[in-house]
XYZ file of C-alpha atoms in Angstrom:
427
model
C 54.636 -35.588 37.581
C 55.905 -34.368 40.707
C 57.059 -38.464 41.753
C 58.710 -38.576 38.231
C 60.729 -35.484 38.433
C 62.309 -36.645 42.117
C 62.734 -39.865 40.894
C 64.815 -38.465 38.126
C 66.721 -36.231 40.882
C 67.882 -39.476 42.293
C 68.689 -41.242 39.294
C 70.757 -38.104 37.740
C 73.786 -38.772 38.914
C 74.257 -42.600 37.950
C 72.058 -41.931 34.902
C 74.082 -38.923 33.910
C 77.555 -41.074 34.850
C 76.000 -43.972 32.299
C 75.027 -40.943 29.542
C 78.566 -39.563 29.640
C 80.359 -43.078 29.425
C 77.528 -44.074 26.523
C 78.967 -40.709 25.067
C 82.534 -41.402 25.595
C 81.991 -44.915 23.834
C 80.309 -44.316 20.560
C 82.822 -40.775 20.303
C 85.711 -43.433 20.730
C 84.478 -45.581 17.993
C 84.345 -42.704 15.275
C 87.501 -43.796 13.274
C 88.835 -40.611 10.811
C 90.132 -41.571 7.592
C 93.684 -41.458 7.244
C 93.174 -38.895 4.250
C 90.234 -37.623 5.995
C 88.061 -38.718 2.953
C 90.198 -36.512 1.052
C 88.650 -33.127 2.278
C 90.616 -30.240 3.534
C 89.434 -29.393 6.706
C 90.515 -26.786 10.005
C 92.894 -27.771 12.314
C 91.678 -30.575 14.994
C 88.830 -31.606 12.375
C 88.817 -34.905 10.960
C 86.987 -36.435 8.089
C 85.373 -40.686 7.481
C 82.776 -41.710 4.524
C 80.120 -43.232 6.099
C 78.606 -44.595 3.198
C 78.509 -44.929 -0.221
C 75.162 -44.729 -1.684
C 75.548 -45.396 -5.310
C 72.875 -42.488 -5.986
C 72.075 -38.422 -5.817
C 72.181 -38.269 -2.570
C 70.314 -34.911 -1.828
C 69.199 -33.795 1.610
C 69.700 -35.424 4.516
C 68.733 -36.012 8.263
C 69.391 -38.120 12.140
C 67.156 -38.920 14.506
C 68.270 -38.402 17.787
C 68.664 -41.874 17.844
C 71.210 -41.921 14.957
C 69.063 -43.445 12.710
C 70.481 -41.451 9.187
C 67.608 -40.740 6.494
C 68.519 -40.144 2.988
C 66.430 -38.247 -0.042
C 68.112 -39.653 -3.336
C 67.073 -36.959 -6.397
C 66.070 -40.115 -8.340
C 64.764 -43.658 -7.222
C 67.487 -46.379 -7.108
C 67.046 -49.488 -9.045
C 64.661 -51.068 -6.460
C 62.600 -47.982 -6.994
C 63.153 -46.160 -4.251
C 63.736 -43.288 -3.524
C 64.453 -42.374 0.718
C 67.213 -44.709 2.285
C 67.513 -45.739 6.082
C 70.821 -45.752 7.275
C 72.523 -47.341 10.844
C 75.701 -46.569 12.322
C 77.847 -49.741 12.172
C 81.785 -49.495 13.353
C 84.299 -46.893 13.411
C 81.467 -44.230 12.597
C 80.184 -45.704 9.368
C 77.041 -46.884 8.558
C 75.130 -49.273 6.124
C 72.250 -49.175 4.329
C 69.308 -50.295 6.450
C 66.287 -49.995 4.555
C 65.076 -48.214 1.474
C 61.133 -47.203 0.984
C 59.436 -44.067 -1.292
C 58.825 -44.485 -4.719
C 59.838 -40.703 -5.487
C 62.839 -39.064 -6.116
C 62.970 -35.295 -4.741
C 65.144 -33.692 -2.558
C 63.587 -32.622 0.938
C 63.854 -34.679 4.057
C 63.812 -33.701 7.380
C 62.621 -35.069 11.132
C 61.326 -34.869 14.413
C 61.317 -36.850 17.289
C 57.799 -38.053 16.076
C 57.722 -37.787 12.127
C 60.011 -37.694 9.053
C 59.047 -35.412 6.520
C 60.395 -35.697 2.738
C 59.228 -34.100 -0.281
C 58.920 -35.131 -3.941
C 59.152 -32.431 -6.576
C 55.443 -31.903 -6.039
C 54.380 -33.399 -3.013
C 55.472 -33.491 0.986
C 54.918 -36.916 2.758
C 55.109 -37.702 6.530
C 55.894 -40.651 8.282
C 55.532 -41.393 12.238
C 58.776 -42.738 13.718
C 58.904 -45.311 16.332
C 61.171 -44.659 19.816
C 64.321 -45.812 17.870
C 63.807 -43.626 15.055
C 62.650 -45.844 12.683
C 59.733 -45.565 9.863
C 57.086 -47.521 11.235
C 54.500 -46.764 7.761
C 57.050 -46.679 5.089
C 54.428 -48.101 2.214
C 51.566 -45.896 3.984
C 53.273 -42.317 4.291
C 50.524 -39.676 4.784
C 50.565 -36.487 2.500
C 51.030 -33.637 3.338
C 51.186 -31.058 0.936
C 49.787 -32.174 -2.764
C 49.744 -30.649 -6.544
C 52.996 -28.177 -6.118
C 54.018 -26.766 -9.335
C 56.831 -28.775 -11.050
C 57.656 -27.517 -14.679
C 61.359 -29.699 -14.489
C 63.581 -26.199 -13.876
C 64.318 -25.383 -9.979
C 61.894 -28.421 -9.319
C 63.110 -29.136 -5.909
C 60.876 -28.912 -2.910
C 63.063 -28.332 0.014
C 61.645 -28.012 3.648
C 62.002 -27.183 7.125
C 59.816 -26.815 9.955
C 59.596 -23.717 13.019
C 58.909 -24.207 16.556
C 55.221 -23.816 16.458
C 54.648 -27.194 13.431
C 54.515 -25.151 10.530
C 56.174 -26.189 7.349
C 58.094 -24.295 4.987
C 58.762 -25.668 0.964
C 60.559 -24.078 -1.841
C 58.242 -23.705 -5.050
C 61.488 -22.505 -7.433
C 60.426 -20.355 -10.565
C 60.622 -22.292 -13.432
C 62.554 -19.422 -15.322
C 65.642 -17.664 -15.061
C 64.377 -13.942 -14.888
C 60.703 -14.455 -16.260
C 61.942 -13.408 -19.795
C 59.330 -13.900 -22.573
C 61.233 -16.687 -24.287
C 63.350 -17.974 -21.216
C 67.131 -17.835 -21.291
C 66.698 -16.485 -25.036
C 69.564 -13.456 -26.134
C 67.504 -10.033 -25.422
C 64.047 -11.262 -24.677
C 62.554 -8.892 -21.931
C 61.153 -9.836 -19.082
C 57.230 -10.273 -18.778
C 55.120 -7.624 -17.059
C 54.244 -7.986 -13.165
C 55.691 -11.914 -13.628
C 53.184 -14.132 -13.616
C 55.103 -17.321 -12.292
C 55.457 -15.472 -8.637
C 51.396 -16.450 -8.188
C 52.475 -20.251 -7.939
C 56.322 -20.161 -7.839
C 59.239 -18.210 -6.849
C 58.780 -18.236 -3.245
C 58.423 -20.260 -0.139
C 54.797 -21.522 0.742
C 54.122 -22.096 4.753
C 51.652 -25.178 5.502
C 50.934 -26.681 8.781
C 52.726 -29.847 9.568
C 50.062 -31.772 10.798
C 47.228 -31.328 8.121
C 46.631 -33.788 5.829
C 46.161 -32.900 1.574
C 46.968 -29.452 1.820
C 47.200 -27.451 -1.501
C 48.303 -24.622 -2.395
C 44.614 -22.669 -1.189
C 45.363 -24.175 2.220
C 48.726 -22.448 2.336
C 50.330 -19.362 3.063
C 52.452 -17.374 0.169
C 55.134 -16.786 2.988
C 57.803 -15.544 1.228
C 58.169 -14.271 -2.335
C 60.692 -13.042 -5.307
C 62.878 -15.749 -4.217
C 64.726 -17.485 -7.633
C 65.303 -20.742 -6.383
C 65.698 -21.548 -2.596
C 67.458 -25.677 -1.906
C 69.058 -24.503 1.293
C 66.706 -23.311 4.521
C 66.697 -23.816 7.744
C 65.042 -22.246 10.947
C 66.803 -20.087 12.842
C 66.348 -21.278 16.712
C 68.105 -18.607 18.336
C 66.338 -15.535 15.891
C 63.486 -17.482 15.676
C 63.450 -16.970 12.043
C 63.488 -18.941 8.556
C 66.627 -18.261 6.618
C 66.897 -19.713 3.027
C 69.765 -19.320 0.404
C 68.841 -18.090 -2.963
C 70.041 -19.245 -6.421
C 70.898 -16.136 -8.050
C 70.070 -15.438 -11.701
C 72.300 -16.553 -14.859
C 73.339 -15.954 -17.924
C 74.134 -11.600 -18.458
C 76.417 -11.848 -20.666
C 74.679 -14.686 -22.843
C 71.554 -12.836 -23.162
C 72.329 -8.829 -23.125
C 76.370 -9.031 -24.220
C 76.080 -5.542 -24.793
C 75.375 -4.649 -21.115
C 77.748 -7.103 -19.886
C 81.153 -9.018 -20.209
C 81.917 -12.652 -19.604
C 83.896 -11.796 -16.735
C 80.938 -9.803 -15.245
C 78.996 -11.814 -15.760
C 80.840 -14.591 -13.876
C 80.778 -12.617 -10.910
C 77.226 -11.470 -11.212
C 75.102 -12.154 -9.149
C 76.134 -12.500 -5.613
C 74.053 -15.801 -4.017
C 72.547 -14.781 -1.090
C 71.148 -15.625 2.363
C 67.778 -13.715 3.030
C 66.194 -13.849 6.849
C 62.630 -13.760 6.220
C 59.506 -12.639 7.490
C 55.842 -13.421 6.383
C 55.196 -10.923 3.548
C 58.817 -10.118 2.621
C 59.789 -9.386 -1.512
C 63.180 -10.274 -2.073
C 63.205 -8.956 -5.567
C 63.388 -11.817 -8.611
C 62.968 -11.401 -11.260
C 63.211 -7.259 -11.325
C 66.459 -7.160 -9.644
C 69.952 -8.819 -8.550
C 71.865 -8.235 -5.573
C 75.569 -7.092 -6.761
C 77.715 -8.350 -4.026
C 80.922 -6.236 -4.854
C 78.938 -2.879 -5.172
C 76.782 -4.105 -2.264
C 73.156 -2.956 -4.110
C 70.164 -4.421 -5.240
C 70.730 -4.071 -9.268
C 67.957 -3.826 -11.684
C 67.859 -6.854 -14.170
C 68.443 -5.934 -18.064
C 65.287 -7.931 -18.704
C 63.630 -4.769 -16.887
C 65.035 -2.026 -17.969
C 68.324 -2.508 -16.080
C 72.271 -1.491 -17.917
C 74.265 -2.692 -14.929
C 74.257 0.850 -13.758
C 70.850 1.261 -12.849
C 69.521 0.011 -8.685
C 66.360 -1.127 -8.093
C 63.724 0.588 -6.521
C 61.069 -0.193 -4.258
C 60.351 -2.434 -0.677
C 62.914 -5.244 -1.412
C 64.755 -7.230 0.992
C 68.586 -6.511 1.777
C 70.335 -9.908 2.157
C 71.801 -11.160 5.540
C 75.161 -11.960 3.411
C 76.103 -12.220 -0.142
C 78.133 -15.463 -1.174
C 80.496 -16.231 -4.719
C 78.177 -15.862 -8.221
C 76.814 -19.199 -9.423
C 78.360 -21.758 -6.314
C 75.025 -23.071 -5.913
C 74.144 -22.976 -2.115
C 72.106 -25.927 -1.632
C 71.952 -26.950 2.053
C 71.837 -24.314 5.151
C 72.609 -25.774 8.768
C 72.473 -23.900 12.177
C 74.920 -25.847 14.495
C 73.903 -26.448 17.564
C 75.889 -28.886 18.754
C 78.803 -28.930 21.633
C 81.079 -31.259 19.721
C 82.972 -28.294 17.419
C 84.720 -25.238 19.588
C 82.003 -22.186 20.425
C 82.428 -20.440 18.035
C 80.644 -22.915 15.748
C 78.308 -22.474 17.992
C 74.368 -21.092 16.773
C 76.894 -20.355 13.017
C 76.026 -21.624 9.828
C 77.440 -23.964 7.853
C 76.136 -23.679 3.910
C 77.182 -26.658 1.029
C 77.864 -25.217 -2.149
C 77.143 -27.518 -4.891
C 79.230 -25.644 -7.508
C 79.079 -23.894 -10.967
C 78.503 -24.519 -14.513
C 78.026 -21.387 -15.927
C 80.965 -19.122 -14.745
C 83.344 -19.700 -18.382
C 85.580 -18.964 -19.713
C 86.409 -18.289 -15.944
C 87.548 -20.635 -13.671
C 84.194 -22.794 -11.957
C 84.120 -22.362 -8.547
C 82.669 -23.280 -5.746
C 82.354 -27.323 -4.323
C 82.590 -26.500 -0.355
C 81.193 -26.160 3.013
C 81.821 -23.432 4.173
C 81.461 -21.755 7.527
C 79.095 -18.489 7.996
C 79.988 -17.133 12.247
C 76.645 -15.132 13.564
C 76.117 -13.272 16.847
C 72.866 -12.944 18.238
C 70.970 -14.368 15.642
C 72.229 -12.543 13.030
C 75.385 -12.432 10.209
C 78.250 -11.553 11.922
C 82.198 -11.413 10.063
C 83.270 -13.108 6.809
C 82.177 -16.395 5.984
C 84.979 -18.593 5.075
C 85.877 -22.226 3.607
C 85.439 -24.822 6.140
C 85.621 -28.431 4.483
C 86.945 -28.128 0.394
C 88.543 -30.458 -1.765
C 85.050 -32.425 -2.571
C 86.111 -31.712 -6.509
C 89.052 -33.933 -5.735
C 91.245 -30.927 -7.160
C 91.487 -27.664 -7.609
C 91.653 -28.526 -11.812
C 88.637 -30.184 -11.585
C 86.900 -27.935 -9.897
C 88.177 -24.907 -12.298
C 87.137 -27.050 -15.378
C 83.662 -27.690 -13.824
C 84.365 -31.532 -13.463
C 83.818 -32.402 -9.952
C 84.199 -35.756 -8.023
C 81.820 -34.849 -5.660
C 79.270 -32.572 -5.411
C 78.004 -31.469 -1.688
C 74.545 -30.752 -1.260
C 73.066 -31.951 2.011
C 73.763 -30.879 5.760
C 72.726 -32.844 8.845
C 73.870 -32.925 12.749
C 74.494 -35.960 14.073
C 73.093 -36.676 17.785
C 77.124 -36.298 18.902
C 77.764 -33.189 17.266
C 79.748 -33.956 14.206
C 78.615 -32.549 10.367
C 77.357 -34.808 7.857
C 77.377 -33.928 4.279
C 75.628 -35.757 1.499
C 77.440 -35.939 -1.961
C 74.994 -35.881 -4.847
C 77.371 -37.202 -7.959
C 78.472 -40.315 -6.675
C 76.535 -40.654 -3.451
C 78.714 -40.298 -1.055
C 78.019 -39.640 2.938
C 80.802 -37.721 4.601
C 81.054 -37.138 8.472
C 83.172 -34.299 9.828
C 84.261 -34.738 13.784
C 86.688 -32.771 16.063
C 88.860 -33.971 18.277
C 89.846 -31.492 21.441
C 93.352 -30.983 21.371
């Protein structure tokens, strides 16, 4: 060990020298769009498509290789259902390889492993030293028989520090009602979906065939959770919640259709094992900044919840969908990117007759590991206008959120399939 490490001491500087000009190289070949894909970006950032996938793209990750994984929601016409991507010129890439005969929307990797998820399972693959599948027809499972009842079905993961794995189980429900989404049905006693569902589950990354009595109920009262990501510097998952739909639909006496565009705030919850952030007996109203009781519970839009619920990190727009969280890490983007997260919002349906919001990355700054200032828009214009995305009728839809080994954002489109990559050049 000792030889290595002074070996490397004498190397450093013409192995360094060769790093920085290998660095230099493949930043100088990343060639911006002239419309920057047609996103709206800050000043000094600059946009390219990589690719165009043809499917629902979902979530996405890079080796530190560059080799680009893909999770498409549903297999392509081969069947398949995770795409390999390589960088070709000017910063694109191509379509390498496609393997997995799921859809789903988790991926996510390691040095040694890719991970991606069906909407039931997790699979694992071993990765060779260029970042490449070496198993794709022989993945190993990880995680089998997770609930799927085809509402919040997605399975998104992450992994900590120490090779544990995190997955959403979403409820399959909006707020637990009796007859779900039905005008004035109540919600059911002491909700039986939050046994199996409505939470995030922690399972160890190396174990094979783990179900859900090999697990740990890490998290619970959580909606619907698509983004997460672990928090290096806190040392601490963070998810984004779905919030709940539909007050003015189902109790119009409580609410109006403006209220109920705004209600609820989505929100980013920093969790601990054992934490309750509330669904389906309350909402977090992000304009009166308190944890709301739900109508299906006894709530009039009046009434706060009581009880050892979590308080949000930050509250986001009602009904924008958050379905990718990021922590950048990078050196690429000025500092004060830096440890911040960025968050995709896929967008609304449900906010008429207002306006339909949402369609963004935007930018949330943090400071020691936590929150810290107003969030704002960082890359917008994926509707293609701001009447499409009013009337609900995006172009693209942004839903995944990598880091590329240089630095630069990558966002996966999941209407049309696009790949976008986000750079910055120092001025």
């Amino acid at each position: 060990m000792k030889r290595s490490f002074t070996r490397s001491l004498l190397l450093a500087p013409a192995l360094l020298g060769s790093l920085a000009l290998l660095a230099l190289r493949h930043a100088s070949t990343v060639v911006p769009d002239p419309d920057n894909a047609g996103l709206k970006l800050p000043a000094g950032f600059s946009a390219l498509k990589v690719a165009e996938t043809g499917g629902r793209a979902r979530h996405i990750t890079i080796t530190p290789q560059g080799t680009i994984f893909v999770k498409l929601n549903r297999p392509n016409a081969a069947g398949k259902g995770l795409l390999m991507l390589r960088e070709t010129s000017g910063g694109k890439a191509e379509v390498a390889s496609a393997f997995g005969n799921y859809g789903g929307t988790g991926v996510y990797s390691t040095p040694e492993y890719l991970y991606a998820s069906s909407d039931q399972d997790v699979f694992r693959y071993k990765l060779n030293g260029k970042g490449e599948v070496v198993n794709p027809e022989q993945p190993e499972k990880i995680v089998t028989g997770l609930l799927n009842r085809r509402q919040h079905e997605s399975k998104s993961i992450t992994l900590d520090r120490e090779g544990n794995l995190y997955v959403n189980v979403g409820a399959y429900s909006n707020t637990c009602q009796v007859k779900d989404r039905q005008k004035g049905s109540l919600g059911r006693p002491n909700c039986p979906i939050l046994d199996s569902a409505g939470g995030i589950w922690q399972f160890r990354a190396d174990k094979l065939n783990q179900t859900y009595g090999n697990g740990i109920r890490y998290a619970t009262g959580l909606r619907n959770v698509v983004g997460l990501d672990w928090n290096a510097q806190a040392n601490q998952l963070f998810v984004m919640q779905h919030g709940r739909d539909q007050l003015y639909d189902n109790f119009p006496a409580l609410y109006d259709s403006k209220q109920s565009a705004e209600l609820p705030a989505e929100c980013m919850y920093a969790l601990k094992r054992g934490d309750n952030a509330g669904w389906p007996y309350l909402y977090y109203d992000g304009q009166q900044r308190k944890k709301m009781l739900n109508p299906e519970y006894g709530g009039d839009g009046k009434k706060e919840a009581t009880g050892n619920y979590l308080e949000p990190a930050a509250a986001y727009p009602a009904h924008t969908a958050p379905d990718a969280l990021l922590f950048y890490t990078g050196t690429m983007f000025p500092e004060r990117y830096r440890n911040g997260a960025f968050i995709a919002f896929h967008g609304s349906w449900n906010r008429a007759p207002e306006p339909q919001k949402g369609y963004y990355v935007v930018f949330q700054p943090f400071k020691n590991g936590k929150p810290s200032g107003d969030w704002e828009v960082f890359a917008d214009n994926f509707a293609g206008s701001e009447a499409n995305a009013a009337a609900g009728r995006p172009e693209h839809k942004p839903c995944g959120l990598a880091q590329g080994p240089d630095g630069s954002l990558y966002v996966t489109d999941d209407k049309k399939g696009t790949i976008y990559r986000i750079v910055y050049a120092k001025k």
